[in-house]
Amino acid sequence: QVQLVESGGGVVQPGRSLRLSCAASGFTFNNYGMHWVRQAPGKGLEWVAVISYDGSNKYYADSVKGRFTISRDNSKNTLYLQMNSLRTEDTAVFYCAKDASSPVWGQGTTVTVSS
Amino acid sequence: QSVLTQPPSVSGAPGQRVTISCTGSSSNIGAGYDVHWYQQFPGTAPKLLIFGNSNRPSGVPDRFSGSKSGTSASLAITGLQAEDEADYYCQSYDSSSWVFGGGTKLTVL
């Protein structure tokens, strides 16, 4: 079955970096665009970034543009989110999701930015 | 401020029918993009409830239904049950990105 498993979350100080990973299985990974979505504590869902099936196109939310980089390794069926210059307001659960007519989401990984 | 607009809360008694609206614009829902609905319980990931405006994934009860018209979409829940108490989000597309509603908290009285 289709499965997405995020990892890489943790506690980090403001200004530091973190890289999230999303391991995909159960579908042909290199046929689909992939998204990152986050949810701050007690808040709603916020779209973060998307990457096309081949990695040639990437788009970002204004709130993370210039600080976050989405990438993928189709040989490893893995999606990444490199997060630099982290801020306290980046504290959230981060989900990866498959862009399909019937979207599939992972279970999320928690990022806490705190001094 | 979310791109899609949902009521912050709705409520209903067990057995009743409730609807949750999701209002967008000509650049997202009105442009013909699909609307998806998610159900989320505290501390868990969103679960896909309705995809492609009105389709239910396997395992979702037929008490849940979705519709779309113009720049808006709706989620209807009939025969309300206590276990339906959760947060509900609509999602569509706009300029290569996903857009979400702010979420609606459903309370079963």
Short mmCIF file of C-alpha atoms in Angstrom, two decimals:
data_model
loop_
_atom_site.label_atom_id
_atom_site.label_comp_id
_atom_site.label_asym_id
_atom_site.label_seq_id
_atom_site.Cartn_x
_atom_site.Cartn_y
_atom_site.Cartn_z
CA GLN A 1 0.00 0.00 0.00
CA VAL A 2 1.04 3.60 -0.45
CA GLN A 3 3.11 4.79 2.49
CA LEU A 4 4.95 7.99 3.35
CA VAL A 5 7.20 8.12 6.41
CA GLU A 6 8.70 11.39 7.57
CA SER A 7 11.81 11.66 9.72
CA GLY A 8 14.40 14.19 10.80
CA GLY A 9 12.36 16.32 13.15
CA GLY A 10 13.65 17.45 16.51
CA VAL A 11 14.46 20.40 18.73
CA VAL A 12 16.73 23.06 17.22
CA GLN A 13 17.80 26.55 18.21
CA PRO A 14 16.69 29.61 16.24
CA GLY A 15 18.97 30.30 13.31
CA ARG A 16 20.07 26.68 12.96
CA SER A 17 19.28 24.19 10.22
CA LEU A 18 17.45 20.88 9.95
CA ARG A 19 16.76 18.46 7.10
CA LEU A 20 13.56 16.46 6.93
CA SER A 21 13.17 13.29 4.91
CA CYS A 22 10.12 11.50 3.57
CA ALA A 23 10.50 7.88 2.50
CA ALA A 24 7.93 6.77 -0.05
CA SER A 25 6.79 3.24 -0.87
CA GLY A 26 3.94 1.44 -2.57
CA PHE A 27 3.79 3.63 -5.68
CA THR A 28 5.97 4.84 -8.56
CA PHE A 29 7.57 7.77 -6.76
CA ASN A 30 9.05 9.43 -9.85
CA ASN A 31 5.60 9.78 -11.43
CA TYR A 32 4.25 12.21 -8.83
CA GLY A 33 4.79 15.69 -7.53
CA MET A 34 5.26 15.90 -3.79
CA HIS A 35 4.37 18.51 -1.18
CA TRP A 36 5.36 19.53 2.31
CA VAL A 37 2.61 20.85 4.57
CA ARG A 38 2.98 22.00 8.16
CA GLN A 39 0.73 22.60 11.15
CA ALA A 40 1.79 24.82 14.01
CA PRO A 41 0.52 23.91 17.48
CA GLY A 42 -3.20 24.65 17.73
CA LYS A 43 -3.29 26.06 14.19
CA GLY A 44 -4.53 24.99 10.78
CA LEU A 45 -2.75 23.41 7.85
CA GLU A 46 -0.22 25.51 5.94
CA TRP A 47 1.20 24.51 2.57
CA VAL A 48 5.01 24.84 2.53
CA ALA A 49 6.44 23.68 -0.80
CA VAL A 50 5.95 21.47 -3.84
CA ILE A 51 8.33 19.73 -6.22
CA SER A 52 7.47 18.27 -9.60
CA TYR A 53 7.86 14.58 -10.40
CA ASP A 54 11.32 15.08 -11.89
CA GLY A 55 12.51 17.84 -9.58
CA SER A 56 12.60 20.44 -12.32
CA ASN A 57 9.98 22.73 -10.80
CA LYS A 58 9.77 23.90 -7.21
CA TYR A 59 7.45 26.38 -5.53
CA TYR A 60 7.42 27.75 -2.00
CA ALA A 61 5.16 29.56 0.40
CA ASP A 62 6.24 33.16 0.96
CA SER A 63 6.82 32.38 4.64
CA VAL A 64 9.68 29.98 3.83
CA LYS A 65 11.00 31.27 0.50
CA GLY A 66 14.75 31.76 0.59
CA ARG A 67 15.13 29.68 3.77
CA PHE A 68 13.71 26.25 2.86
CA THR A 69 14.67 24.04 -0.08
CA ILE A 70 12.63 21.10 -1.32
CA SER A 71 14.39 18.34 -3.22
CA ARG A 72 13.99 14.69 -4.10
CA ASP A 73 16.09 11.64 -4.93
CA ASN A 74 14.03 9.44 -7.21
CA SER A 75 16.64 6.67 -7.03
CA LYS A 76 15.98 6.47 -3.30
CA ASN A 77 12.23 7.21 -3.39
CA THR A 78 12.85 10.00 -0.92
CA LEU A 79 11.70 13.60 -0.58
CA TYR A 80 13.64 16.18 1.43
CA LEU A 81 13.10 19.56 3.02
CA GLN A 82 16.24 21.49 3.95
CA MET A 83 15.31 24.14 6.48
CA ASN A 84 17.82 26.91 7.18
CA SER A 85 17.66 30.03 9.37
CA LEU A 86 14.90 28.46 11.43
CA ARG A 87 12.62 30.72 13.44
CA THR A 88 10.45 30.04 16.47
CA GLU A 89 7.41 30.43 14.23
CA ASP A 90 8.58 27.42 12.18
CA THR A 91 7.66 25.16 15.10
CA ALA A 92 5.17 22.69 13.67
CA VAL A 93 4.38 19.17 12.62
CA PHE A 94 5.61 18.72 9.06
CA TYR A 95 3.80 16.35 6.71
CA CYS A 96 4.84 15.14 3.28
CA ALA A 97 2.09 14.37 0.80
CA LYS A 98 1.70 12.80 -2.61
CA ASP A 99 0.13 15.05 -5.21
CA ALA A 100 -2.52 12.88 -6.77
CA SER A 101 -6.22 12.87 -7.56
CA SER A 102 -6.50 11.13 -4.19
CA PRO A 103 -3.74 12.70 -2.05
CA VAL A 104 -1.83 10.61 0.46
CA TRP A 105 -0.19 12.03 3.57
CA GLY A 106 2.42 10.77 5.97
CA GLN A 107 2.08 10.75 9.73
CA GLY A 108 4.27 13.79 10.24
CA THR A 109 7.46 14.72 12.05
CA THR A 110 7.66 17.39 14.73
CA VAL A 111 10.03 20.34 14.51
CA THR A 112 10.50 22.54 17.56
CA VAL A 113 12.53 25.73 17.23
CA SER A 114 13.43 27.01 20.66
CA SER A 115 16.37 28.42 22.53
CA GLN B 1 -5.76 34.43 6.66
CA SER B 2 -6.50 31.25 4.70
CA VAL B 3 -7.07 31.30 0.95
CA LEU B 4 -10.20 29.17 1.36
CA THR B 5 -12.83 30.28 3.86
CA GLN B 6 -14.51 27.86 6.26
CA PRO B 7 -16.70 28.56 9.29
CA PRO B 8 -14.59 28.21 12.46
CA SER B 9 -17.15 25.94 14.08
CA VAL B 10 -20.36 24.02 13.48
CA SER B 11 -22.38 21.85 15.79
CA GLY B 12 -25.23 19.39 15.71
CA ALA B 13 -27.02 16.80 17.79
CA PRO B 14 -26.56 13.09 17.21
CA GLY B 15 -28.51 11.95 14.18
CA GLN B 16 -28.72 15.41 12.64
CA ARG B 17 -27.22 16.66 9.38
CA VAL B 18 -24.55 19.33 9.28
CA THR B 19 -22.77 21.03 6.43
CA ILE B 20 -19.40 22.75 6.27
CA SER B 21 -18.82 25.29 3.54
CA CYS B 22 -15.55 26.11 1.80
CA THR B 23 -15.45 29.31 -0.23
CA GLY B 24 -12.68 30.09 -2.67
CA SER B 25 -12.24 32.26 -5.73
CA SER B 26 -11.83 32.18 -9.48
CA SER B 27 -8.15 31.29 -9.13
CA ASN B 28 -8.71 28.09 -7.17
CA ILE B 29 -12.05 26.33 -6.78
CA GLY B 30 -13.67 28.49 -9.45
CA ALA B 31 -10.88 27.63 -11.90
CA GLY B 32 -12.09 24.05 -11.89
CA TYR B 33 -9.59 22.56 -9.49
CA ASP B 34 -10.67 19.65 -7.35
CA VAL B 35 -11.57 20.09 -3.70
CA HIS B 36 -10.51 17.53 -1.10
CA TRP B 37 -11.72 17.26 2.48
CA TYR B 38 -9.78 16.01 5.49
CA GLN B 39 -10.82 14.94 8.97
CA GLN B 40 -8.34 15.44 11.80
CA PHE B 41 -8.43 14.31 15.42
CA PRO B 42 -6.13 15.89 18.02
CA GLY B 43 -2.57 14.67 17.78
CA THR B 44 -3.09 12.75 14.55
CA ALA B 45 -2.43 13.37 10.87
CA PRO B 46 -5.24 14.58 8.62
CA LYS B 47 -7.23 11.74 7.08
CA LEU B 48 -8.57 12.05 3.54
CA LEU B 49 -12.35 12.07 3.77
CA ILE B 50 -13.47 13.22 0.31
CA PHE B 51 -11.34 13.52 -2.83
CA GLY B 52 -12.13 14.98 -6.21
CA ASN B 53 -15.04 17.05 -4.86
CA SER B 54 -17.37 14.15 -4.11
CA ASN B 55 -15.55 10.82 -3.97
CA ARG B 56 -15.11 8.79 -0.80
CA PRO B 57 -11.99 6.70 -0.21
CA SER B 58 -12.58 3.10 0.71
CA GLY B 59 -13.67 2.81 4.32
CA VAL B 60 -15.25 6.25 4.65
CA PRO B 61 -18.93 5.90 5.58
CA ASP B 62 -21.50 7.14 3.08
CA ARG B 63 -22.74 9.51 5.78
CA PHE B 64 -20.02 11.82 4.45
CA SER B 65 -20.58 13.51 1.09
CA GLY B 66 -19.03 16.36 -0.83
CA SER B 67 -20.19 18.74 -3.50
CA LYS B 68 -18.83 21.67 -5.46
CA SER B 69 -20.43 24.54 -7.31
CA GLY B 70 -18.81 27.61 -8.77
CA THR B 71 -16.25 28.98 -6.33
CA SER B 72 -17.48 26.96 -3.34
CA ALA B 73 -17.62 23.43 -2.02
CA SER B 74 -19.46 21.76 0.82
CA LEU B 75 -19.04 18.78 3.08
CA ALA B 76 -22.22 17.21 4.44
CA ILE B 77 -22.41 14.78 7.31
CA THR B 78 -25.70 13.00 7.91
CA GLY B 79 -26.68 10.85 10.87
CA LEU B 80 -24.18 12.70 13.05
CA GLN B 81 -22.32 10.52 15.54
CA ALA B 82 -20.23 11.39 18.58
CA GLU B 83 -17.16 9.98 16.84
CA ASP B 84 -17.49 12.62 14.09
CA GLU B 85 -16.36 15.33 16.51
CA ALA B 86 -13.12 16.53 14.90
CA ASP B 87 -11.56 19.28 12.81
CA TYR B 88 -12.35 19.37 9.10
CA TYR B 89 -10.27 21.05 6.38
CA CYS B 90 -10.90 21.70 2.71
CA GLN B 91 -8.03 21.82 0.24
CA SER B 92 -7.72 22.86 -3.39
CA TYR B 93 -5.11 24.17 -5.81
CA ASP B 94 -4.00 27.67 -6.78
CA SER B 95 -1.00 28.71 -8.89
CA SER B 96 0.91 25.43 -8.54
CA SER B 97 0.39 25.29 -4.79
CA TRP B 98 -2.07 23.68 -2.44
CA VAL B 99 -4.42 25.99 -0.58
CA PHE B 100 -6.36 25.17 2.56
CA GLY B 101 -9.33 26.40 4.49
CA GLY B 102 -8.74 27.52 8.04
CA GLY B 103 -10.48 24.47 9.42
CA THR B 104 -13.86 23.87 11.03
CA LYS B 105 -14.32 22.34 14.47
CA LEU B 106 -17.35 20.08 14.55
CA THR B 107 -18.96 19.65 17.94
CA VAL B 108 -21.51 16.90 18.51
CA LEU B 109 -23.89 18.16 21.17
#
